[in-house]
């Protein structure tokens, strides 16, 4: 944040009225620019798999006969075996545990082979809720009792010296996810960079000149510097500066090739902003379509291929930029699916499921034990890792932030991120 404002003030792109405010923000962070005590170069990317991703279809317990008894047509076969039916053959993940990846996850398999994929087994929380909306709120709040703010928002609130960071958090989508919303910090949110701009001129071209003159000037001469009107003008200019920079960054040609899926489009934009050197610490992307109550075979395979291919392309782009060591990616879904398949060739809402961490800082491989397929919670898996422990590892071991203040307590965390 400090470097950004210093550069823009020096270049004369910010009017005088805001220089005082901007440099005031910088002065609060002297010695720890941006976030207090947090390594500024590190970036977290969160990818949400919306709808309840089937963990038993994603990380396949092929070494357990109970899996095939519960899924006679959806069961994916062991690596090296013959494919029975249409489910296919798993990609080897951990031979000792008898676990593999869905055959569509070739992108994740390559990341595993590169030493950049960590699989966290059985992630969930006590007294699970099988409602999409409630469970997603719980995951995004980082609490089993959501109260209107999210775990990333609280991360910023606890580390930003009480001053919001304009470019600190960016989410891509129609609405900002609860995870990114704090009491002080609010994310930049947009679905497309083309829409993240002043659009009044599209309605009436005559409005554009007046708007630009007013907005770029900051405030009218008669406006008191610390008045509400001045604050609103500062906010508008912050948005304008961020909009200009983000659109310019995304317009650059990427260094590598990308698949054509919507998730790949989102991650390509994220990689462009990272390449541009923005001070954003957390990015958020999402893909829907994982609510597979019927006809799961084809739908889920296509969705997983988009996820695996997009994440591989993202890591390849980061490597081409020289940023692969700066970025950690967390992949999660609000819940898994039931152990047994249903009569419609699909699976219904369940509980625990695997999450993933991706990057050069992870300890690759499988972390934790796969939940029992016999000792069930009303037909569902019992979680073996609390999701708040996963968040704790991300906060403490990657972002170097106090997880207790953010999560309202401490939880056993996996040793998945290298110091």
mmCIF file of C-alpha atoms in Angstrom:
data_model
loop_
_atom_site.group_PDB
_atom_site.id
_atom_site.type_symbol
_atom_site.label_atom_id
_atom_site.label_comp_id
_atom_site.label_asym_id
_atom_site.label_seq_id
_atom_site.Cartn_x
_atom_site.Cartn_y
_atom_site.Cartn_z
ATOM 1 C CA UNK A 1 0.000 0.000 0.000
ATOM 2 C CA UNK A 2 2.717 2.468 0.948
ATOM 3 C CA UNK A 3 4.690 1.933 -2.259
ATOM 4 C CA UNK A 4 1.551 2.214 -4.363
ATOM 5 C CA UNK A 5 0.511 5.539 -2.863
ATOM 6 C CA UNK A 6 4.034 6.935 -2.859
ATOM 7 C CA UNK A 7 4.434 6.098 -6.520
ATOM 8 C CA UNK A 8 1.079 7.514 -7.532
ATOM 9 C CA UNK A 9 1.485 10.661 -5.444
ATOM 10 C CA UNK A 10 4.950 11.229 -6.867
ATOM 11 C CA UNK A 11 3.613 10.750 -10.380
ATOM 12 C CA UNK A 12 0.970 13.381 -9.789
ATOM 13 C CA UNK A 13 -1.932 11.039 -10.492
ATOM 14 C CA UNK A 14 -3.595 11.680 -7.122
ATOM 15 C CA UNK A 15 -4.877 15.187 -6.417
ATOM 16 C CA UNK A 16 -3.555 17.173 -3.516
ATOM 17 C CA UNK A 17 -6.564 16.695 -1.270
ATOM 18 C CA UNK A 18 -6.031 12.938 -1.117
ATOM 19 C CA UNK A 19 -2.271 13.038 -0.703
ATOM 20 C CA UNK A 20 -2.723 14.014 2.919
ATOM 21 C CA UNK A 21 -5.106 11.144 3.519
ATOM 22 C CA UNK A 22 -3.033 8.633 1.574
ATOM 23 C CA UNK A 23 0.236 9.519 3.266
ATOM 24 C CA UNK A 24 -1.559 9.501 6.589
ATOM 25 C CA UNK A 25 -2.475 5.900 5.928
ATOM 26 C CA UNK A 26 1.134 5.168 5.069
ATOM 27 C CA UNK A 27 2.399 6.828 8.232
ATOM 28 C CA UNK A 28 0.249 4.503 10.348
ATOM 29 C CA UNK A 29 2.072 1.562 8.822
ATOM 30 C CA UNK A 30 5.676 2.777 9.018
ATOM 31 C CA UNK A 31 7.911 -0.211 9.642
ATOM 32 C CA UNK A 32 5.159 -2.658 8.668
ATOM 33 C CA UNK A 33 3.571 -1.360 5.464
ATOM 34 C CA UNK A 34 0.143 -2.712 4.597
ATOM 35 C CA UNK A 35 -0.430 -5.382 7.233
ATOM 36 C CA UNK A 36 1.244 -5.346 10.617
ATOM 37 C CA UNK A 37 3.773 -8.154 10.992
ATOM 38 C CA UNK A 38 2.614 -9.940 7.837
ATOM 39 C CA UNK A 39 5.066 -10.801 5.017
ATOM 40 C CA UNK A 40 3.761 -8.455 2.347
ATOM 41 C CA UNK A 41 4.974 -10.523 -0.593
ATOM 42 C CA UNK A 42 2.777 -13.524 0.221
ATOM 43 C CA UNK A 43 -0.542 -13.995 -1.568
ATOM 44 C CA UNK A 44 -3.465 -16.293 -0.772
ATOM 45 C CA UNK A 45 -5.889 -17.404 -3.489
ATOM 46 C CA UNK A 46 -9.148 -19.091 -2.468
ATOM 47 C CA UNK A 47 -11.140 -21.238 -4.902
ATOM 48 C CA UNK A 48 -14.674 -22.214 -3.908
ATOM 49 C CA UNK A 49 -16.338 -25.307 -5.386
ATOM 50 C CA UNK A 50 -19.991 -24.365 -4.976
ATOM 51 C CA UNK A 51 -22.762 -26.891 -4.525
ATOM 52 C CA UNK A 52 -21.112 -29.496 -2.326
ATOM 53 C CA UNK A 53 -18.289 -31.326 -4.077
ATOM 54 C CA UNK A 54 -18.396 -35.127 -3.817
ATOM 55 C CA UNK A 55 -15.199 -35.925 -1.945
ATOM 56 C CA UNK A 56 -15.478 -39.671 -2.569
ATOM 57 C CA UNK A 57 -15.525 -38.957 -6.276
ATOM 58 C CA UNK A 58 -12.627 -36.502 -6.034
ATOM 59 C CA UNK A 59 -10.269 -38.454 -3.759
ATOM 60 C CA UNK A 60 -11.152 -42.089 -4.351
ATOM 61 C CA UNK A 61 -10.658 -44.646 -1.506
ATOM 62 C CA UNK A 62 -10.098 -47.471 -3.993
ATOM 63 C CA UNK A 63 -8.450 -49.650 -1.363
ATOM 64 C CA UNK A 64 -11.693 -49.924 0.614
ATOM 65 C CA UNK A 65 -14.243 -52.514 -0.519
ATOM 66 C CA UNK A 66 -17.036 -50.650 1.299
ATOM 67 C CA UNK A 67 -16.659 -47.873 -1.268
ATOM 68 C CA UNK A 68 -17.711 -50.110 -4.145
ATOM 69 C CA UNK A 69 -20.548 -51.647 -2.126
ATOM 70 C CA UNK A 70 -21.959 -48.147 -1.537
ATOM 71 C CA UNK A 71 -21.367 -47.033 -5.135
ATOM 72 C CA UNK A 72 -21.989 -49.910 -7.509
ATOM 73 C CA UNK A 73 -22.144 -47.686 -10.637
ATOM 74 C CA UNK A 74 -20.358 -44.549 -9.460
ATOM 75 C CA UNK A 75 -17.337 -46.285 -7.974
ATOM 76 C CA UNK A 76 -14.059 -45.365 -9.685
ATOM 77 C CA UNK A 77 -11.664 -48.263 -10.144
ATOM 78 C CA UNK A 78 -8.176 -48.620 -8.695
ATOM 79 C CA UNK A 79 -5.169 -47.412 -10.701
ATOM 80 C CA UNK A 80 -3.882 -50.059 -13.066
ATOM 81 C CA UNK A 81 -7.163 -51.941 -13.019
ATOM 82 C CA UNK A 82 -9.745 -52.418 -15.732
ATOM 83 C CA UNK A 83 -12.496 -49.818 -15.936
ATOM 84 C CA UNK A 84 -15.877 -51.314 -15.101
ATOM 85 C CA UNK A 85 -18.717 -49.177 -16.348
ATOM 86 C CA UNK A 86 -18.283 -45.497 -17.121
ATOM 87 C CA UNK A 87 -16.737 -44.210 -13.893
ATOM 88 C CA UNK A 88 -13.151 -44.764 -15.050
ATOM 89 C CA UNK A 89 -9.860 -45.531 -13.355
ATOM 90 C CA UNK A 90 -8.334 -43.390 -10.596
ATOM 91 C CA UNK A 91 -5.008 -41.584 -10.874
ATOM 92 C CA UNK A 92 -2.576 -42.767 -8.200
ATOM 93 C CA UNK A 93 -2.392 -40.487 -5.165
ATOM 94 C CA UNK A 94 -1.253 -42.540 -2.169
ATOM 95 C CA UNK A 95 -0.750 -46.251 -2.638
ATOM 96 C CA UNK A 96 -0.249 -46.884 1.085
ATOM 97 C CA UNK A 97 -3.656 -45.426 1.918
ATOM 98 C CA UNK A 98 -5.228 -46.854 -1.221
ATOM 99 C CA UNK A 99 -6.387 -43.461 -2.478
ATOM 100 C CA UNK A 100 -6.433 -41.905 -5.936
ATOM 101 C CA UNK A 101 -7.647 -38.855 -7.794
ATOM 102 C CA UNK A 102 -10.632 -38.762 -10.124
ATOM 103 C CA UNK A 103 -9.460 -39.538 -13.689
ATOM 104 C CA UNK A 104 -10.480 -36.027 -14.831
ATOM 105 C CA UNK A 105 -8.060 -34.428 -12.357
ATOM 106 C CA UNK A 106 -4.983 -34.815 -14.528
ATOM 107 C CA UNK A 107 -4.091 -31.206 -13.782
ATOM 108 C CA UNK A 108 -3.963 -31.883 -10.036
ATOM 109 C CA UNK A 109 -2.015 -35.089 -10.686
ATOM 110 C CA UNK A 110 0.642 -33.056 -12.498
ATOM 111 C CA UNK A 111 0.791 -30.618 -9.578
ATOM 112 C CA UNK A 112 1.219 -33.590 -7.232
ATOM 113 C CA UNK A 113 4.062 -34.860 -9.386
ATOM 114 C CA UNK A 114 5.608 -31.364 -9.264
ATOM 115 C CA UNK A 115 5.449 -31.468 -5.453
ATOM 116 C CA UNK A 116 2.887 -28.655 -5.293
ATOM 117 C CA UNK A 117 -0.332 -30.394 -4.163
ATOM 118 C CA UNK A 118 -1.395 -31.222 -0.615
ATOM 119 C CA UNK A 119 -4.623 -33.159 -0.032
ATOM 120 C CA UNK A 120 -6.331 -32.631 3.325
ATOM 121 C CA UNK A 121 -8.595 -35.574 4.106
ATOM 122 C CA UNK A 122 -11.940 -35.497 5.916
ATOM 123 C CA UNK A 123 -12.288 -31.739 6.429
ATOM 124 C CA UNK A 124 -15.492 -30.611 8.142
ATOM 125 C CA UNK A 125 -16.899 -29.361 11.450
ATOM 126 C CA UNK A 126 -18.995 -30.601 14.415
ATOM 127 C CA UNK A 127 -22.772 -30.897 14.092
ATOM 128 C CA UNK A 128 -22.652 -30.469 10.304
ATOM 129 C CA UNK A 129 -25.359 -28.564 8.490
ATOM 130 C CA UNK A 130 -26.481 -29.923 5.125
ATOM 131 C CA UNK A 131 -28.019 -26.678 3.874
ATOM 132 C CA UNK A 132 -25.973 -25.078 1.082
ATOM 133 C CA UNK A 133 -26.524 -21.574 2.427
ATOM 134 C CA UNK A 134 -25.913 -22.270 6.105
ATOM 135 C CA UNK A 135 -22.919 -24.502 5.537
ATOM 136 C CA UNK A 136 -21.335 -22.024 3.128
ATOM 137 C CA UNK A 137 -21.868 -19.245 5.679
ATOM 138 C CA UNK A 138 -20.117 -21.392 8.289
ATOM 139 C CA UNK A 139 -17.130 -22.053 6.034
ATOM 140 C CA UNK A 140 -16.886 -18.450 4.935
ATOM 141 C CA UNK A 141 -17.324 -17.034 8.417
ATOM 142 C CA UNK A 142 -14.728 -19.431 9.820
ATOM 143 C CA UNK A 143 -17.177 -20.089 12.633
ATOM 144 C CA UNK A 144 -20.042 -22.473 13.384
ATOM 145 C CA UNK A 145 -21.957 -19.403 14.558
ATOM 146 C CA UNK A 146 -21.735 -16.864 11.679
ATOM 147 C CA UNK A 147 -22.157 -13.235 12.754
ATOM 148 C CA UNK A 148 -21.987 -11.236 9.553
ATOM 149 C CA UNK A 149 -18.264 -11.055 8.845
ATOM 150 C CA UNK A 150 -15.823 -13.531 7.306
ATOM 151 C CA UNK A 151 -12.527 -15.064 8.297
ATOM 152 C CA UNK A 152 -10.506 -13.198 5.672
ATOM 153 C CA UNK A 153 -12.274 -9.956 6.570
ATOM 154 C CA UNK A 154 -11.308 -10.496 10.216
ATOM 155 C CA UNK A 155 -7.757 -11.289 9.146
ATOM 156 C CA UNK A 156 -7.529 -7.819 7.614
ATOM 157 C CA UNK A 157 -9.372 -6.191 10.515
ATOM 158 C CA UNK A 158 -6.831 -7.632 12.962
ATOM 159 C CA UNK A 159 -3.741 -6.725 10.947
ATOM 160 C CA UNK A 160 -4.446 -3.454 9.127
ATOM 161 C CA UNK A 161 -4.013 -0.991 12.030
ATOM 162 C CA UNK A 162 -7.680 -0.020 11.802
ATOM 163 C CA UNK A 163 -7.304 1.416 8.300
ATOM 164 C CA UNK A 164 -8.883 -0.386 5.330
ATOM 165 C CA UNK A 165 -6.536 -1.307 2.513
ATOM 166 C CA UNK A 166 -8.157 -0.353 -0.823
ATOM 167 C CA UNK A 167 -6.578 -3.153 -2.862
ATOM 168 C CA UNK A 168 -6.105 -5.643 -0.033
ATOM 169 C CA UNK A 169 -8.780 -8.136 -1.072
ATOM 170 C CA UNK A 170 -10.233 -8.836 -4.519
ATOM 171 C CA UNK A 171 -13.092 -11.227 -5.273
ATOM 172 C CA UNK A 172 -14.320 -12.158 -8.724
ATOM 173 C CA UNK A 173 -18.053 -12.755 -9.102
ATOM 174 C CA UNK A 174 -21.428 -11.065 -8.964
ATOM 175 C CA UNK A 175 -21.362 -10.543 -5.199
ATOM 176 C CA UNK A 176 -18.591 -10.360 -2.622
ATOM 177 C CA UNK A 177 -18.358 -13.579 -0.580
ATOM 178 C CA UNK A 178 -18.904 -13.345 3.155
ATOM 179 C CA UNK A 179 -15.385 -14.683 3.716
ATOM 180 C CA UNK A 180 -13.883 -11.443 2.418
ATOM 181 C CA UNK A 181 -16.074 -9.012 4.369
ATOM 182 C CA UNK A 182 -14.755 -7.483 7.566
ATOM 183 C CA UNK A 183 -16.092 -4.793 9.845
ATOM 184 C CA UNK A 184 -13.338 -2.448 8.588
ATOM 185 C CA UNK A 185 -12.008 -4.094 5.442
ATOM 186 C CA UNK A 186 -14.233 -4.547 2.374
ATOM 187 C CA UNK A 187 -13.168 -6.327 -0.814
ATOM 188 C CA UNK A 188 -13.034 -5.025 -4.345
ATOM 189 C CA UNK A 189 -15.575 -7.153 -6.181
ATOM 190 C CA UNK A 190 -16.273 -7.459 -9.903
ATOM 191 C CA UNK A 191 -17.423 -10.132 -12.337
ATOM 192 C CA UNK A 192 -15.609 -8.676 -15.324
ATOM 193 C CA UNK A 193 -12.980 -5.924 -15.467
ATOM 194 C CA UNK A 194 -14.963 -4.338 -18.315
ATOM 195 C CA UNK A 195 -17.794 -3.719 -15.845
ATOM 196 C CA UNK A 196 -15.505 -2.432 -13.095
ATOM 197 C CA UNK A 197 -15.601 1.183 -14.208
ATOM 198 C CA UNK A 198 -17.731 4.330 -14.392
ATOM 199 C CA UNK A 199 -20.560 3.456 -16.793
ATOM 200 C CA UNK A 200 -22.573 6.680 -16.790
ATOM 201 C CA UNK A 201 -20.987 7.674 -20.070
ATOM 202 C CA UNK A 202 -22.539 4.608 -21.691
ATOM 203 C CA UNK A 203 -25.950 6.012 -20.874
ATOM 204 C CA UNK A 204 -25.197 9.628 -21.760
ATOM 205 C CA UNK A 205 -21.854 10.540 -23.324
ATOM 206 C CA UNK A 206 -22.311 14.105 -22.132
ATOM 207 C CA UNK A 207 -22.094 12.950 -18.519
ATOM 208 C CA UNK A 208 -18.618 11.486 -18.851
ATOM 209 C CA UNK A 209 -16.631 14.703 -19.106
ATOM 210 C CA UNK A 210 -18.295 16.254 -16.079
ATOM 211 C CA UNK A 211 -17.875 13.064 -14.044
ATOM 212 C CA UNK A 212 -14.218 12.681 -14.914
ATOM 213 C CA UNK A 213 -13.482 16.329 -14.143
ATOM 214 C CA UNK A 214 -15.211 16.113 -10.767
ATOM 215 C CA UNK A 215 -13.901 12.684 -9.796
ATOM 216 C CA UNK A 216 -10.301 13.249 -10.854
ATOM 217 C CA UNK A 217 -10.283 16.593 -9.067
ATOM 218 C CA UNK A 218 -11.214 14.854 -5.856
ATOM 219 C CA UNK A 219 -13.339 17.526 -4.153
ATOM 220 C CA UNK A 220 -14.753 20.903 -4.995
ATOM 221 C CA UNK A 221 -12.749 23.867 -3.683
ATOM 222 C CA UNK A 222 -15.413 24.752 -1.118
ATOM 223 C CA UNK A 223 -15.494 21.240 0.349
ATOM 224 C CA UNK A 224 -13.890 20.858 3.769
ATOM 225 C CA UNK A 225 -10.979 18.367 3.592
ATOM 226 C CA UNK A 226 -12.293 16.143 6.392
ATOM 227 C CA UNK A 227 -15.994 16.430 5.654
ATOM 228 C CA UNK A 228 -18.317 13.621 4.661
ATOM 229 C CA UNK A 229 -18.325 14.937 1.106
ATOM 230 C CA UNK A 230 -14.532 14.780 1.000
ATOM 231 C CA UNK A 231 -14.612 11.218 2.319
ATOM 232 C CA UNK A 232 -17.057 10.180 -0.391
ATOM 233 C CA UNK A 233 -14.868 11.771 -3.045
ATOM 234 C CA UNK A 234 -11.796 10.010 -1.706
ATOM 235 C CA UNK A 235 -13.664 6.717 -1.821
ATOM 236 C CA UNK A 236 -14.748 7.370 -5.407
ATOM 237 C CA UNK A 237 -11.189 8.172 -6.432
ATOM 238 C CA UNK A 238 -9.829 5.062 -4.707
ATOM 239 C CA UNK A 239 -12.291 3.033 -6.750
ATOM 240 C CA UNK A 240 -11.319 4.848 -9.942
ATOM 241 C CA UNK A 241 -7.586 4.313 -9.401
ATOM 242 C CA UNK A 242 -8.130 0.618 -8.605
ATOM 243 C CA UNK A 243 -10.379 0.225 -11.635
ATOM 244 C CA UNK A 244 -7.819 1.794 -13.963
ATOM 245 C CA UNK A 245 -5.011 -0.383 -12.654
ATOM 246 C CA UNK A 246 -6.934 -3.668 -12.645
ATOM 247 C CA UNK A 247 -8.251 -3.209 -16.175
ATOM 248 C CA UNK A 248 -4.779 -2.331 -17.446
ATOM 249 C CA UNK A 249 -3.289 -5.400 -15.742
ATOM 250 C CA UNK A 250 -5.893 -7.818 -17.091
ATOM 251 C CA UNK A 251 -5.517 -6.504 -20.635
ATOM 252 C CA UNK A 252 -1.918 -7.743 -20.806
ATOM 253 C CA UNK A 253 -1.303 -10.955 -22.741
ATOM 254 C CA UNK A 254 -0.549 -13.886 -20.396
ATOM 255 C CA UNK A 255 2.809 -15.627 -20.598
ATOM 256 C CA UNK A 256 1.338 -19.120 -20.983
ATOM 257 C CA UNK A 257 -1.655 -20.812 -22.598
ATOM 258 C CA UNK A 258 -4.938 -21.179 -20.741
ATOM 259 C CA UNK A 259 -8.028 -23.396 -21.091
ATOM 260 C CA UNK A 260 -11.321 -21.739 -21.957
ATOM 261 C CA UNK A 261 -13.386 -22.425 -18.813
ATOM 262 C CA UNK A 262 -14.889 -19.739 -16.597
ATOM 263 C CA UNK A 263 -12.696 -20.734 -13.643
ATOM 264 C CA UNK A 264 -9.630 -20.445 -15.887
ATOM 265 C CA UNK A 265 -10.830 -16.965 -16.912
ATOM 266 C CA UNK A 266 -11.055 -15.935 -13.255
ATOM 267 C CA UNK A 267 -7.654 -17.338 -12.338
ATOM 268 C CA UNK A 268 -6.099 -15.766 -15.421
ATOM 269 C CA UNK A 269 -7.320 -12.375 -14.152
ATOM 270 C CA UNK A 270 -5.913 -13.145 -10.702
ATOM 271 C CA UNK A 271 -2.553 -14.096 -12.200
ATOM 272 C CA UNK A 272 -2.521 -10.851 -14.207
ATOM 273 C CA UNK A 273 -3.063 -8.784 -11.054
ATOM 274 C CA UNK A 274 -0.308 -10.689 -9.256
ATOM 275 C CA UNK A 275 2.006 -10.113 -12.216
ATOM 276 C CA UNK A 276 1.207 -6.385 -12.094
ATOM 277 C CA UNK A 277 2.522 -6.199 -8.539
ATOM 278 C CA UNK A 278 -0.727 -5.106 -6.916
ATOM 279 C CA UNK A 279 -0.683 -5.047 -3.133
ATOM 280 C CA UNK A 280 -3.615 -7.444 -2.974
ATOM 281 C CA UNK A 281 -3.062 -10.115 -0.333
ATOM 282 C CA UNK A 282 -6.123 -12.332 -0.901
ATOM 283 C CA UNK A 283 -8.014 -13.207 -4.095
ATOM 284 C CA UNK A 284 -11.252 -15.189 -4.312
ATOM 285 C CA UNK A 285 -12.596 -17.193 -7.272
ATOM 286 C CA UNK A 286 -15.379 -19.764 -7.567
ATOM 287 C CA UNK A 287 -16.998 -22.386 -9.752
ATOM 288 C CA UNK A 288 -20.540 -23.727 -9.294
ATOM 289 C CA UNK A 289 -22.289 -26.903 -10.457
ATOM 290 C CA UNK A 290 -21.253 -29.459 -7.827
ATOM 291 C CA UNK A 291 -24.774 -30.180 -6.527
ATOM 292 C CA UNK A 292 -24.905 -33.547 -8.314
ATOM 293 C CA UNK A 293 -28.142 -35.185 -7.140
ATOM 294 C CA UNK A 294 -28.618 -36.929 -10.499
ATOM 295 C CA UNK A 295 -26.545 -37.928 -13.527
ATOM 296 C CA UNK A 296 -23.316 -37.339 -11.644
ATOM 297 C CA UNK A 297 -20.924 -39.247 -13.903
ATOM 298 C CA UNK A 298 -20.645 -36.759 -16.775
ATOM 299 C CA UNK A 299 -21.374 -33.515 -14.918
ATOM 300 C CA UNK A 300 -18.910 -34.064 -12.124
ATOM 301 C CA UNK A 301 -16.174 -35.277 -14.455
ATOM 302 C CA UNK A 302 -16.492 -32.120 -16.572
ATOM 303 C CA UNK A 303 -16.440 -29.869 -13.509
ATOM 304 C CA UNK A 304 -13.390 -31.579 -12.044
ATOM 305 C CA UNK A 305 -11.535 -31.330 -15.337
ATOM 306 C CA UNK A 306 -12.175 -27.573 -15.385
ATOM 307 C CA UNK A 307 -10.855 -27.300 -11.829
ATOM 308 C CA UNK A 308 -7.730 -29.384 -12.400
ATOM 309 C CA UNK A 309 -6.855 -27.796 -15.747
ATOM 310 C CA UNK A 310 -7.434 -24.239 -14.483
ATOM 311 C CA UNK A 311 -5.311 -24.742 -11.362
ATOM 312 C CA UNK A 312 -2.491 -26.265 -13.397
ATOM 313 C CA UNK A 313 -2.614 -23.356 -15.854
ATOM 314 C CA UNK A 314 -2.560 -20.915 -12.924
ATOM 315 C CA UNK A 315 0.557 -22.512 -11.434
ATOM 316 C CA UNK A 316 2.248 -22.581 -14.844
ATOM 317 C CA UNK A 317 1.543 -18.867 -15.294
ATOM 318 C CA UNK A 318 2.888 -18.056 -11.838
ATOM 319 C CA UNK A 319 6.052 -20.003 -12.626
ATOM 320 C CA UNK A 320 6.504 -18.118 -15.908
ATOM 321 C CA UNK A 321 6.146 -14.853 -13.965
ATOM 322 C CA UNK A 322 8.616 -15.938 -11.284
ATOM 323 C CA UNK A 323 5.841 -15.691 -8.665
ATOM 324 C CA UNK A 324 5.331 -19.379 -7.894
ATOM 325 C CA UNK A 325 6.890 -19.077 -4.435
ATOM 326 C CA UNK A 326 4.683 -16.119 -3.454
ATOM 327 C CA UNK A 327 1.262 -17.744 -3.858
ATOM 328 C CA UNK A 328 -0.686 -20.348 -1.887
ATOM 329 C CA UNK A 329 -4.041 -21.582 -3.195
ATOM 330 C CA UNK A 330 -6.775 -23.079 -0.990
ATOM 331 C CA UNK A 331 -9.571 -25.112 -2.635
ATOM 332 C CA UNK A 332 -12.710 -25.997 -0.634
ATOM 333 C CA UNK A 333 -16.405 -26.822 -0.878
ATOM 334 C CA UNK A 334 -19.171 -26.280 1.682
ATOM 335 C CA UNK A 335 -19.699 -30.012 2.241
ATOM 336 C CA UNK A 336 -19.241 -33.406 0.604
ATOM 337 C CA UNK A 337 -21.860 -35.955 -0.453
ATOM 338 C CA UNK A 338 -23.388 -39.012 1.183
ATOM 339 C CA UNK A 339 -21.418 -42.252 1.057
ATOM 340 C CA UNK A 340 -24.046 -44.228 -0.849
ATOM 341 C CA UNK A 341 -25.182 -43.237 -4.313
ATOM 342 C CA UNK A 342 -28.888 -42.549 -4.811
ATOM 343 C CA UNK A 343 -31.384 -44.054 -7.250
ATOM 344 C CA UNK A 344 -30.846 -41.220 -9.763
ATOM 345 C CA UNK A 345 -27.201 -41.933 -10.434
ATOM 346 C CA UNK A 346 -26.098 -39.127 -8.158
ATOM 347 C CA UNK A 347 -25.322 -38.354 -4.526
ATOM 348 C CA UNK A 348 -27.120 -36.269 -1.929
ATOM 349 C CA UNK A 349 -25.846 -33.668 0.550
ATOM 350 C CA UNK A 350 -23.263 -35.017 2.946
ATOM 351 C CA UNK A 351 -20.629 -33.753 5.341
ATOM 352 C CA UNK A 352 -16.833 -34.069 5.376
ATOM 353 C CA UNK A 353 -14.746 -33.924 2.176
ATOM 354 C CA UNK A 354 -11.153 -33.245 1.106
ATOM 355 C CA UNK A 355 -9.712 -29.761 0.687
ATOM 356 C CA UNK A 356 -6.557 -28.879 -1.226
ATOM 357 C CA UNK A 357 -3.595 -26.569 -0.749
ATOM 358 C CA UNK A 358 -1.443 -25.807 -3.787
ATOM 359 C CA UNK A 359 1.918 -24.083 -4.093
ATOM 360 C CA UNK A 360 5.637 -24.567 -3.714
ATOM 361 C CA UNK A 361 5.346 -24.026 0.057
ATOM 362 C CA UNK A 362 3.157 -27.071 0.753
ATOM 363 C CA UNK A 363 4.277 -30.463 1.945
ATOM 364 C CA UNK A 364 2.942 -32.532 -0.958
ATOM 365 C CA UNK A 365 0.831 -35.655 -0.605
ATOM 366 C CA UNK A 366 -2.040 -36.744 1.614
ATOM 367 C CA UNK A 367 -2.497 -35.259 5.084
ATOM 368 C CA UNK A 368 -4.752 -36.984 7.580
ATOM 369 C CA UNK A 369 -6.673 -40.229 7.477
ATOM 370 C CA UNK A 370 -9.627 -40.861 5.225
ATOM 371 C CA UNK A 371 -12.850 -41.000 7.279
ATOM 372 C CA UNK A 372 -14.301 -44.429 7.971
ATOM 373 C CA UNK A 373 -16.862 -45.729 5.483
ATOM 374 C CA UNK A 374 -18.515 -47.813 8.210
ATOM 375 C CA UNK A 375 -18.548 -45.579 11.282
ATOM 376 C CA UNK A 376 -20.942 -43.034 9.805
ATOM 377 C CA UNK A 377 -23.050 -40.099 10.973
ATOM 378 C CA UNK A 378 -26.527 -41.001 9.703
ATOM 379 C CA UNK A 379 -25.042 -42.285 6.452
ATOM 380 C CA UNK A 380 -22.413 -39.535 6.199
ATOM 381 C CA UNK A 381 -18.686 -39.336 6.848
ATOM 382 C CA UNK A 382 -17.433 -38.113 10.194
ATOM 383 C CA UNK A 383 -14.891 -35.330 9.813
ATOM 384 C CA UNK A 384 -11.305 -36.020 10.828
ATOM 385 C CA UNK A 385 -9.916 -32.461 10.413
ATOM 386 C CA UNK A 386 -11.687 -29.313 11.571
ATOM 387 C CA UNK A 387 -11.784 -26.758 8.763
ATOM 388 C CA UNK A 388 -10.785 -24.067 11.246
ATOM 389 C CA UNK A 389 -7.525 -25.958 11.797
ATOM 390 C CA UNK A 390 -6.896 -25.732 8.048
ATOM 391 C CA UNK A 391 -7.600 -21.998 8.201
ATOM 392 C CA UNK A 392 -5.295 -21.783 11.203
ATOM 393 C CA UNK A 393 -2.453 -23.319 9.192
ATOM 394 C CA UNK A 394 -3.035 -20.841 6.370
ATOM 395 C CA UNK A 395 -3.190 -17.878 8.743
ATOM 396 C CA UNK A 396 -0.255 -18.767 10.971
ATOM 397 C CA UNK A 397 2.112 -20.649 8.690
ATOM 398 C CA UNK A 398 1.540 -18.703 5.471
ATOM 399 C CA UNK A 399 0.137 -15.263 6.308
ATOM 400 C CA UNK A 400 1.896 -15.156 9.703
ATOM 401 C CA UNK A 401 -1.224 -13.836 11.403
ATOM 402 C CA UNK A 402 -2.719 -14.724 14.813
ATOM 403 C CA UNK A 403 -5.347 -17.367 14.089
ATOM 404 C CA UNK A 404 -6.870 -17.202 17.559
ATOM 405 C CA UNK A 405 -8.058 -13.624 17.089
ATOM 406 C CA UNK A 406 -9.389 -14.339 13.613
ATOM 407 C CA UNK A 407 -11.103 -17.656 14.372
ATOM 408 C CA UNK A 408 -12.135 -17.001 17.965
ATOM 409 C CA UNK A 409 -10.030 -19.894 19.220
ATOM 410 C CA UNK A 410 -7.238 -22.266 18.264
ATOM 411 C CA UNK A 411 -7.681 -25.623 16.573
ATOM 412 C CA UNK A 412 -5.286 -28.485 15.769
ATOM 413 C CA UNK A 413 -3.686 -27.555 12.472
ATOM 414 C CA UNK A 414 -2.094 -29.857 9.920
ATOM 415 C CA UNK A 415 1.631 -29.525 9.333
ATOM 416 C CA UNK A 416 1.104 -28.894 5.655
ATOM 417 C CA UNK A 417 2.907 -25.596 4.999
ATOM 418 C CA UNK A 418 6.670 -25.321 5.190
ATOM 419 C CA UNK A 419 7.995 -22.587 7.457
#
